[in-house]
Amino acid sequence: MYVFSDDLRKAYEALAIPIIFMGIKDGEIVPILVSDGFLKFHCITREMLGSEFEGNINGSLFEKVHPDEASKLKAISDDFVTKHLDYDITFRARRDDGYHMLHAVGYWQTMPDGSEMAVIAYSDMQHYEDVVGKIARDYQLYQKDDFYTDALTSLPNINYLNKYGRDRAKEYFTNKSVPAVIYFDVDSMQSYNNRYGFDRGDDLLKLVANVISNEFEHGLVVRGADDHFIVLCKYTGKKDIINKIAKINARIKMEAYGTTTGIHAGIYVCKRDINTATALDHAKRANKLLGADLNISYRFYTSEDDRLYNYQRYIIENFYKAMNRGWIKVYYQCFLRLENDSGAGFEALARWDDPQDGIIDPADFLPALEKYHLMHELDLYMFERVCSEVKPRFEAGLPLLPVSINFSRQDFDYVDVVSEINRLFDKYQLEQYGIDRSYFIIEITEQDMATATEEFHHQLQRIRESGYKLWVDDFGSGYSSLNVFSSFDIDLIKFDMDLLMNLDRHDGANRVVLKAMVNVAHKLGIHTLCEGMETEEQKEFLKDIGCELAQGFLYHRPEGLDTIFDRLNIGIPIPKWESSEERIALEKKWAYTDIEEL
């Protein structure tokens, strides 16, 4: 039989965990060592055990077992001793306040001296039942109380979470589990209400509540404010959480009335010392940092999220100030007509020149504006800035080439975009400078077009009917569908820069794809432009396949109007630009050219 060293024995005996170590002596299993937690658990003391340690332990244990459980406990204990089978049993045992349901788990361990030792640990299931029962009883009590229940979905509301969330989280930790908080947000809820009405919107929220509750049936599901839902559940691993979110999204998209893009979620895996409010804040923060990529529906919180969140807050809190004070500027990047090597137009790009942080990258501030539904403010601001800069460009003798401006699908949910850009065009009386509405090009990403509703489709038609050009941006970025060609009347497609930057990857697959797509577009009467041109080799390839226009650092880097004026003032001539007559002639020539002969 194994003998513990004095130091090890003292350490194990001091454990608060209810645990007993047992060995084999003369063919019988006998106790070797018990922890203080074991003695407390079984309501006995070391003094009560006395010198007859082995006999008193066995007697103390079995005399408290409920008579109906004694034979079961003995049979399983005998199998554990003689056959070394698993020891995993629940049984009733008498405590000071009555019988409790106990859970015992044991296993055999071969010790360094070759002897066998059994280790058995105990837990009181009554404690967990009491906690769960109290929460259940309390919720039943308050279920009809509007203060604790959401009227629309009948779920517990945020008041209930604030009152009982901490107990629920502690229950997970007590049960040797880790809780997680998941903060759900329904995508584009306002847009859904606008399209289908508030009754359908309420139906969608009830559907979301039911689907989340079914998927997290053992968790606490709470309706938050508006279109937000919160789940407090046992953390079952990253993969399992992601799978659950995917299932929720699939069901919502399948069962919802009309078209919805589903939900997105921020997840925080709790630490023991954190309170419920902070855990919820972390999950919410992770949710808010999700970008506009519809393929990404979840984000796990990390410590870096705090810095990103605070940075986004600075963006949002200073956005209107940045527009009013001109911190957000128009940078123009020229695109080149490959046939005549001349400038053919500009793309207007937003640059935030912050007095505190310097130039803020669009990759940093655009996601924040998208998240907080402020893109329509930026896009209309950019359109107006371009309109206001026509006059100084004209007076400086700069060619008034067409300018493209990016708009988001989100814009059309908040304002009548066509009416607003018509108003701005008229406000600056641009016809006096010899330009009409075709001077302005509205760019919409292929991703936005791929998820277009009937109403959005109608508004895009109005853009062309009003005289503006309509271009598809970022074609080939991962969302591409040939339905764009047949579903929309468009003037041009812009191929995503990744296609050109990776021409020779996968045995030159992008060369084949670009050539084929340029040919398809040409046959449909749609012009083509490729972004990301940075080398002469790329330029020659685009010319060879019949692509008309190219944009990239090889030809022109984005720059503000002030920089352009500075060059003019010191006598640096402007590059070659095509005239409107040249553009019309080349586009007519393009229409009658067979690209396959190039």
XYZ file of C-alpha atoms in Angstrom:
598
model
C 0.000 0.000 0.000
C 1.353 3.422 -0.960
C 2.720 5.658 1.806
C 2.629 9.455 1.384
C 5.568 11.526 2.559
C 4.825 13.785 5.530
C 4.922 16.970 3.402
C 2.682 15.532 0.700
C 0.246 14.148 3.274
C -0.071 17.563 4.949
C -0.645 19.239 1.586
C -3.384 16.815 0.521
C -5.063 16.843 3.925
C -5.296 20.659 3.747
C -7.246 20.558 0.457
C -10.725 22.121 0.529
C -11.867 19.718 -2.209
C -13.850 16.705 -0.844
C -11.445 13.916 -1.820
C -10.337 10.549 -0.401
C -7.318 8.405 -1.333
C -7.716 4.639 -0.849
C -5.421 1.651 -1.255
C -5.522 -2.163 -1.120
C -4.577 -3.855 2.152
C -4.946 -7.615 2.634
C -7.297 -7.701 -0.350
C -9.546 -5.002 1.062
C -9.840 -1.351 0.004
C -8.974 0.926 2.900
C -8.656 4.710 3.268
C -5.145 6.138 3.251
C -5.800 9.873 3.409
C -8.785 12.237 3.477
C -8.842 15.982 2.836
C -10.270 18.599 5.171
C -12.847 19.246 2.469
C -13.881 15.588 2.616
C -14.396 15.742 6.387
C -16.417 18.946 6.127
C -18.451 17.510 3.274
C -19.385 14.426 5.329
C -19.855 16.396 8.566
C -17.123 14.575 10.501
C -13.862 15.622 12.170
C -10.482 13.992 12.491
C -11.082 13.732 16.215
C -14.253 11.726 15.539
C -12.219 9.265 13.480
C -9.768 8.574 16.268
C -7.237 5.782 16.070
C -9.559 3.391 14.232
C -9.175 5.456 11.067
C -10.078 2.783 8.514
C -13.125 1.395 10.252
C -14.482 4.754 11.315
C -14.212 6.203 7.803
C -16.130 3.342 6.220
C -18.677 3.402 9.015
C -19.171 7.175 8.771
C -19.722 6.984 5.028
C -22.115 4.081 4.759
C -24.216 4.776 7.838
C -25.386 8.064 6.264
C -26.407 6.562 2.920
C -30.157 6.390 2.333
C -31.345 2.788 2.870
C -32.746 2.626 -0.656
C -29.345 3.568 -2.087
C -27.142 1.290 0.044
C -27.280 -1.822 -2.159
C -26.617 0.199 -5.325
C -23.673 1.984 -3.726
C -22.216 -1.302 -2.443
C -22.511 -3.026 -5.833
C -20.828 -0.189 -7.725
C -18.163 0.121 -5.021
C -17.429 -3.630 -5.225
C -17.057 -3.443 -9.024
C -14.780 -0.447 -8.616
C -12.565 -2.397 -6.189
C -12.524 -5.836 -7.802
C -12.845 -5.036 -11.506
C -11.345 -1.531 -11.548
C -14.445 -0.260 -13.359
C -15.336 3.427 -13.507
C -16.794 4.919 -10.352
C -19.430 7.495 -11.237
C -22.518 7.441 -9.047
C -25.191 9.689 -7.602
C -26.782 8.707 -4.301
C -28.667 10.174 -1.376
C -26.864 10.708 1.892
C -27.940 12.269 5.144
C -26.706 15.748 5.976
C -27.550 18.027 8.893
C -30.532 19.504 7.020
C -31.810 16.246 5.529
C -30.909 14.009 2.607
C -28.865 15.488 -0.240
C -28.135 14.074 -3.675
C -24.366 13.509 -3.837
C -22.172 12.795 -6.843
C -18.979 10.727 -6.535
C -16.380 10.143 -9.257
C -13.376 7.854 -8.791
C -10.472 6.401 -10.723
C -7.440 4.156 -10.164
C -3.886 5.431 -10.289
C -0.663 3.390 -10.453
C 1.826 4.939 -8.037
C 5.644 5.156 -8.447
C 6.175 2.101 -6.192
C 3.849 0.009 -8.388
C 0.961 -0.038 -5.938
C -2.585 0.861 -6.968
C -4.427 3.744 -5.369
C -8.038 4.850 -5.807
C -8.985 8.533 -5.759
C -12.626 9.529 -5.204
C -13.969 13.104 -5.287
C -17.427 14.207 -4.128
C -19.799 17.062 -4.935
C -23.181 18.077 -3.549
C -25.705 18.306 -6.389
C -28.256 19.824 -4.051
C -26.342 23.103 -4.123
C -26.664 23.405 -7.905
C -30.321 22.394 -7.800
C -30.947 25.064 -5.182
C -29.312 27.771 -7.328
C -31.115 26.733 -10.514
C -34.368 26.235 -8.644
C -34.182 29.682 -7.111
C -33.580 31.304 -10.474
C -36.418 29.316 -12.034
C -38.813 30.123 -9.196
C -37.862 33.767 -9.252
C -38.383 33.945 -12.989
C -41.759 32.233 -12.699
C -42.634 34.798 -10.074
C -41.616 37.703 -12.280
C -42.630 36.225 -15.630
C -45.870 38.192 -15.673
C -44.119 41.332 -14.500
C -43.337 43.687 -17.381
C -40.319 44.917 -15.456
C -38.582 41.553 -15.964
C -40.181 40.287 -19.186
C -40.073 41.506 -22.769
C -43.645 41.982 -23.969
C -42.968 41.118 -27.626
C -40.906 37.925 -27.308
C -41.815 36.833 -23.729
C -38.095 36.438 -23.062
C -36.472 37.757 -19.900
C -35.380 41.341 -20.441
C -32.271 43.276 -19.500
C -33.624 43.967 -15.999
C -33.766 40.238 -15.381
C -30.203 39.817 -16.632
C -28.992 42.597 -14.359
C -30.643 40.956 -11.338
C -29.837 37.280 -11.949
C -27.017 37.196 -14.482
C -24.304 37.223 -11.842
C -25.827 34.200 -10.051
C -26.070 32.325 -13.337
C -22.425 33.038 -14.178
C -21.301 31.965 -10.683
C -23.254 28.744 -11.139
C -21.180 27.883 -14.214
C -17.919 28.543 -12.402
C -19.054 26.549 -9.360
C -19.870 23.648 -11.667
C -16.314 23.764 -13.095
C -17.526 25.362 -16.341
C -16.748 28.693 -17.976
C -19.589 31.042 -18.965
C -19.720 33.019 -22.192
C -21.745 36.105 -23.075
C -22.942 36.468 -26.673
C -24.355 39.778 -27.883
C -26.540 39.417 -30.987
C -27.596 42.218 -33.319
C -30.099 41.824 -36.165
C -28.577 43.114 -39.406
C -30.207 46.151 -41.048
C -33.357 46.054 -38.918
C -34.358 49.572 -39.880
C -34.071 48.704 -43.554
C -36.211 45.595 -42.983
C -38.901 47.683 -41.267
C -38.828 50.208 -44.098
C -39.321 47.491 -46.706
C -41.875 45.257 -45.036
C -43.476 47.304 -42.258
C -43.251 47.188 -38.474
C -45.578 44.200 -38.076
C -43.240 42.100 -40.212
C -40.351 43.552 -38.243
C -41.925 42.357 -34.991
C -42.419 38.925 -36.539
C -38.726 38.852 -37.431
C -37.729 39.702 -33.854
C -39.970 36.924 -32.498
C -38.432 34.505 -34.984
C -34.925 35.517 -33.916
C -35.896 35.059 -30.254
C -37.236 31.551 -30.902
C -34.288 30.445 -33.026
C -31.686 31.683 -30.532
C -33.616 30.085 -27.645
C -33.750 26.748 -29.458
C -30.048 26.787 -30.239
C -29.055 27.813 -26.707
C -31.738 25.872 -24.866
C -29.610 25.464 -21.729
C -28.483 29.084 -21.644
C -30.154 32.271 -20.480
C -31.543 34.109 -23.535
C -32.473 37.751 -22.980
C -34.067 40.408 -25.187
C -32.007 43.560 -25.015
C -32.883 46.948 -26.450
C -34.431 47.149 -29.923
C -33.011 44.390 -32.157
C -30.430 43.082 -29.683
C -30.405 39.724 -27.904
C -28.045 38.440 -25.215
C -27.126 34.872 -24.320
C -25.389 33.801 -21.116
C -24.367 30.189 -21.586
C -21.759 27.552 -20.862
C -18.716 28.036 -23.096
C -18.520 24.878 -25.191
C -15.574 25.861 -27.360
C -15.017 28.311 -30.187
C -15.998 25.874 -32.924
C -19.300 24.987 -31.268
C -20.254 28.642 -30.720
C -19.449 29.463 -34.357
C -21.535 26.502 -35.565
C -24.478 27.627 -33.447
C -24.300 31.158 -34.878
C -24.172 29.725 -38.416
C -27.254 27.577 -37.725
C -29.120 30.559 -36.294
C -28.326 32.635 -39.371
C -29.339 29.854 -41.747
C -32.711 29.348 -40.052
C -33.497 33.057 -39.848
C -32.710 33.603 -43.530
C -34.775 30.559 -44.491
C -37.833 31.222 -42.307
C -38.040 35.030 -42.305
C -40.519 36.887 -44.444
C -38.754 38.603 -47.331
C -35.005 39.116 -47.411
C -32.803 39.502 -44.351
C -29.058 39.118 -43.919
C -29.532 37.537 -40.484
C -27.639 38.381 -37.318
C -24.101 39.054 -36.176
C -22.627 38.387 -32.767
C -19.900 39.490 -30.389
C -18.638 36.836 -27.973
C -16.831 37.208 -24.667
C -15.493 34.173 -22.789
C -15.761 35.185 -19.138
C -13.008 35.296 -16.556
C -13.825 34.373 -12.975
C -13.254 37.826 -11.504
C -15.338 39.784 -14.036
C -18.867 41.013 -13.388
C -21.833 40.536 -15.706
C -22.018 44.179 -16.770
C -18.378 44.221 -17.864
C -18.736 40.875 -19.640
C -21.751 42.224 -21.524
C -19.827 45.373 -22.414
C -16.965 43.294 -23.845
C -19.350 41.172 -25.943
C -21.106 44.302 -27.177
C -17.756 45.881 -28.008
C -16.703 42.864 -30.073
C -20.021 43.076 -31.918
C -19.582 46.750 -32.698
C -16.126 46.112 -34.157
C -17.501 43.762 -36.801
C -16.994 45.266 -40.235
C -19.360 45.444 -43.172
C -18.247 42.102 -44.619
C -21.469 40.067 -44.713
C -19.460 36.848 -44.752
C -18.250 37.507 -41.193
C -21.044 37.183 -38.642
C -19.124 36.902 -35.359
C -16.161 38.275 -33.467
C -14.545 37.073 -30.239
C -13.465 39.788 -27.835
C -9.740 40.368 -27.312
C -7.888 42.932 -25.205
C -7.046 44.810 -28.427
C -10.769 45.490 -28.886
C -10.679 48.150 -26.157
C -8.167 50.222 -28.122
C -10.073 49.749 -31.379
C -13.359 50.617 -29.719
C -11.995 53.820 -28.213
C -10.526 54.749 -31.593
C -13.904 54.196 -33.249
C -15.535 56.313 -30.578
C -13.159 59.149 -31.446
C -14.148 58.784 -35.102
C -17.876 58.876 -34.382
C -17.719 61.669 -31.811
C -15.663 63.892 -34.132
C -17.203 62.960 -37.491
C -19.490 65.982 -37.893
C -16.767 68.300 -36.632
C -14.409 66.787 -39.224
C -16.856 67.576 -42.023
C -17.716 71.070 -40.771
C -14.058 72.034 -40.365
C -12.893 70.451 -43.605
C -10.728 67.772 -42.007
C -12.254 65.272 -44.415
C -10.888 66.131 -47.834
C -11.384 64.924 -51.388
C -8.331 63.212 -52.820
C -8.460 62.661 -56.568
C -6.924 59.610 -58.220
C -6.825 59.720 -61.984
C -7.603 56.693 -64.133
C -5.899 56.199 -67.473
C -7.297 55.371 -70.899
C -4.887 52.717 -72.105
C -5.358 53.298 -75.834
C -4.182 56.921 -75.854
C -2.238 57.003 -72.559
C -4.310 59.959 -71.387
C -6.142 60.806 -68.190
C -9.817 59.903 -68.593
C -11.321 60.792 -65.209
C -10.918 60.722 -61.443
C -12.127 58.759 -58.478
C -12.934 60.935 -55.457
C -11.493 59.340 -52.313
C -12.128 60.472 -48.724
C -9.101 61.307 -46.591
C -9.401 62.415 -42.952
C -6.615 64.862 -42.071
C -6.996 65.010 -38.302
C -5.291 67.792 -36.302
C -4.632 65.294 -33.494
C -3.797 62.045 -35.305
C -2.734 63.219 -38.768
C -4.008 61.320 -41.801
C -6.498 58.664 -40.688
C -6.622 55.733 -43.067
C -10.023 55.054 -44.682
C -9.670 51.448 -43.503
C -9.911 52.849 -39.957
C -12.761 55.340 -40.229
C -15.008 53.841 -42.923
C -15.887 50.678 -40.916
C -16.870 52.877 -37.957
C -19.169 54.990 -40.133
C -20.691 51.869 -41.672
C -21.280 50.360 -38.253
C -23.034 53.458 -36.959
C -24.999 53.995 -40.190
C -23.350 57.294 -41.102
C -22.106 56.432 -44.584
C -24.876 58.442 -46.246
C -23.586 61.550 -44.453
C -20.050 60.966 -45.733
C -21.030 60.041 -49.291
C -23.288 63.065 -49.768
C -20.593 65.248 -48.175
C -18.096 63.918 -50.719
C -20.510 64.545 -53.583
C -21.007 68.128 -52.420
C -17.259 68.706 -51.991
C -16.654 67.524 -55.559
C -19.415 69.869 -56.760
C -17.926 72.795 -54.835
C -14.455 72.149 -56.281
C -15.609 72.273 -59.911
C -15.407 76.091 -59.917
C -11.799 76.405 -58.618
C -10.690 73.618 -60.972
C -12.326 75.405 -63.896
C -10.792 78.756 -62.940
C -7.326 77.175 -62.612
C -7.563 75.779 -66.124
C -7.706 72.160 -65.034
C -9.588 69.808 -67.335
C -13.044 68.932 -66.033
C -12.897 65.181 -66.439
C -15.645 62.886 -65.075
C -15.429 62.103 -61.360
C -16.613 58.901 -59.711
C -17.927 58.944 -56.137
C -18.559 55.890 -53.981
C -21.991 55.276 -52.514
C -23.127 52.505 -50.186
C -26.317 50.450 -50.244
C -26.802 51.734 -46.706
C -27.145 55.285 -48.061
C -30.357 54.425 -49.877
C -31.989 53.218 -46.648
C -31.655 56.642 -45.026
C -32.071 59.248 -47.750
C -33.424 59.619 -51.249
C -29.971 59.603 -52.824
C -31.095 60.627 -56.314
C -33.076 63.611 -55.022
C -30.146 64.712 -52.863
C -27.508 64.562 -55.596
C -29.882 66.342 -57.997
C -30.307 69.083 -55.390
C -26.549 69.444 -54.948
C -25.904 69.489 -58.700
C -28.438 72.314 -59.078
C -27.167 74.152 -55.976
C -23.721 74.724 -57.523
C -25.086 75.574 -61.002
C -22.555 73.285 -62.633
C -23.950 73.598 -66.152
C -22.307 77.032 -66.418
C -18.954 75.200 -66.499
C -19.996 73.110 -69.468
C -20.765 69.882 -67.652
C -23.953 67.901 -67.205
C -24.950 65.076 -64.862
C -23.026 62.503 -66.895
C -19.901 64.155 -65.459
C -20.692 62.359 -62.185
C -20.242 58.622 -61.823
C -21.926 56.768 -58.956
C -19.957 53.704 -57.843
C -21.724 50.862 -56.010
C -19.802 47.787 -54.865
C -20.607 44.434 -56.389
C -21.274 43.155 -52.865
C -24.054 45.717 -52.406
C -25.565 44.909 -55.785
C -25.475 41.183 -55.082
C -27.752 41.693 -52.064
C -29.980 44.350 -53.645
C -33.659 44.460 -52.763
C -36.304 45.400 -55.299
C -36.458 48.928 -53.864
C -32.680 49.349 -54.046
C -32.755 48.039 -57.620
C -35.367 50.682 -58.472
C -33.240 53.468 -56.984
C -30.219 52.379 -58.998
C -32.339 52.600 -62.143
C -33.274 56.160 -61.182
C -29.580 57.095 -61.070
C -29.118 56.336 -64.761
C -32.528 57.756 -65.668
C -31.444 61.035 -64.047
C -28.396 61.217 -66.319
C -25.622 59.970 -64.016
C -23.299 57.090 -64.860
C -23.499 53.887 -62.788
C -20.402 51.771 -62.187
C -19.909 48.486 -60.351
C -16.933 48.661 -57.974
C -14.723 45.821 -56.657
C -15.926 43.247 -59.171
C -14.158 39.957 -58.462
C -13.512 40.668 -54.775
C -15.231 37.499 -53.595
C -18.874 38.419 -54.074
C -19.022 38.356 -57.838
C -22.028 37.008 -59.644
C -22.786 37.110 -63.338
C -26.321 38.117 -62.363
C -25.031 41.679 -62.110
C -24.812 41.811 -65.899
C -28.395 40.688 -66.417
C -30.031 42.350 -63.405
C -28.750 45.937 -63.686
C -28.231 48.548 -66.365
C -24.640 49.593 -65.742
C -22.069 51.605 -67.658
C -18.818 50.066 -66.410
C -17.381 47.411 -64.132
C -14.216 48.005 -62.094
C -12.218 44.840 -61.542
C -10.911 44.446 -58.013
C -7.176 45.098 -57.665
C -6.502 41.604 -56.270
C -7.154 40.128 -59.717
C -4.393 42.219 -61.264
C -2.016 41.970 -58.308
C -2.108 38.157 -58.488
C -1.995 37.576 -62.239
C 0.347 34.603 -62.115
C -1.021 32.814 -59.079
C -2.492 29.348 -59.713
C -0.839 29.031 -63.118
C -2.100 32.409 -64.317
C -5.784 31.766 -63.621
C -6.499 35.483 -63.167
C -5.132 36.224 -66.637
C -7.724 33.888 -68.103
C -10.505 35.240 -65.876
C -9.788 38.899 -66.629
C -9.545 38.334 -70.369
C -12.817 36.402 -70.411
C -14.670 38.957 -68.273
C -13.466 41.893 -70.361
C -14.732 40.082 -73.442
C -18.117 39.333 -71.830
C -18.523 42.944 -70.705
C -17.619 44.244 -74.154
C -20.190 42.006 -75.844
C -22.800 43.404 -73.438
C -21.780 46.997 -74.161
C -20.290 47.518 -70.689
C -16.999 49.389 -70.313
C -14.147 48.035 -68.157
C -11.578 49.447 -65.744
C -9.016 47.543 -63.680
C -7.702 48.785 -60.330
C -4.257 48.172 -58.870
C -2.027 48.883 -61.887
C 1.490 49.251 -60.478
C 3.843 47.867 -63.165
C 4.414 48.289 -66.889
C 3.852 44.555 -67.323
C 0.369 44.858 -65.832
C -0.345 47.836 -68.064
C 0.648 45.930 -71.203
C -1.435 42.932 -70.175
C -4.539 45.105 -69.751
C -3.985 46.694 -73.160
C -3.559 43.266 -74.737
C -6.890 41.941 -73.409
C -8.813 45.049 -74.458
C -9.452 46.613 -71.050
C -10.162 50.296 -71.683
C -9.200 51.998 -68.430
C -6.751 51.391 -65.588
C -6.200 52.941 -62.186
C -3.184 52.590 -59.925
C 0.018 54.025 -58.503
C 1.905 53.432 -61.756
C -0.039 56.301 -63.275
C -1.271 58.481 -60.420
C -1.384 58.495 -56.628
C -4.383 60.108 -54.879
C -3.819 63.776 -54.034
C -5.805 66.737 -52.793
C -6.719 69.766 -54.875
C -4.290 71.915 -52.878
C -1.390 69.686 -53.952
C -2.449 69.917 -57.598
C -2.641 73.729 -57.352
C 0.802 73.861 -55.707
C 2.309 72.047 -58.692
C 0.639 74.434 -61.106
C 1.911 77.442 -59.147
C 5.542 76.353 -59.487
C 5.165 75.679 -63.189
C 4.936 71.895 -63.287
C 2.721 71.083 -66.284
C -0.297 68.865 -65.828
C -0.215 65.401 -67.442
C -1.945 64.629 -70.701
C -5.739 64.538 -70.477
C -8.232 63.472 -73.084
C -10.852 65.922 -74.302
C -14.551 65.151 -74.258
C -14.393 64.851 -78.053
C -11.604 62.268 -77.808
C -13.565 60.330 -75.207
C -16.690 60.198 -77.361
C -14.696 59.140 -80.421
C -12.785 56.404 -78.572
C -15.938 55.017 -76.969
C -17.596 54.833 -80.385
C -14.539 53.067 -81.756
C -14.614 50.656 -78.796
C -18.249 49.810 -79.493
C -17.371 48.586 -83.000
C -14.144 46.779 -82.075
C -14.053 42.997 -81.791
C -11.902 42.348 -78.706
C -11.345 38.719 -79.691
C -9.271 39.993 -82.618
C -6.885 41.879 -80.309
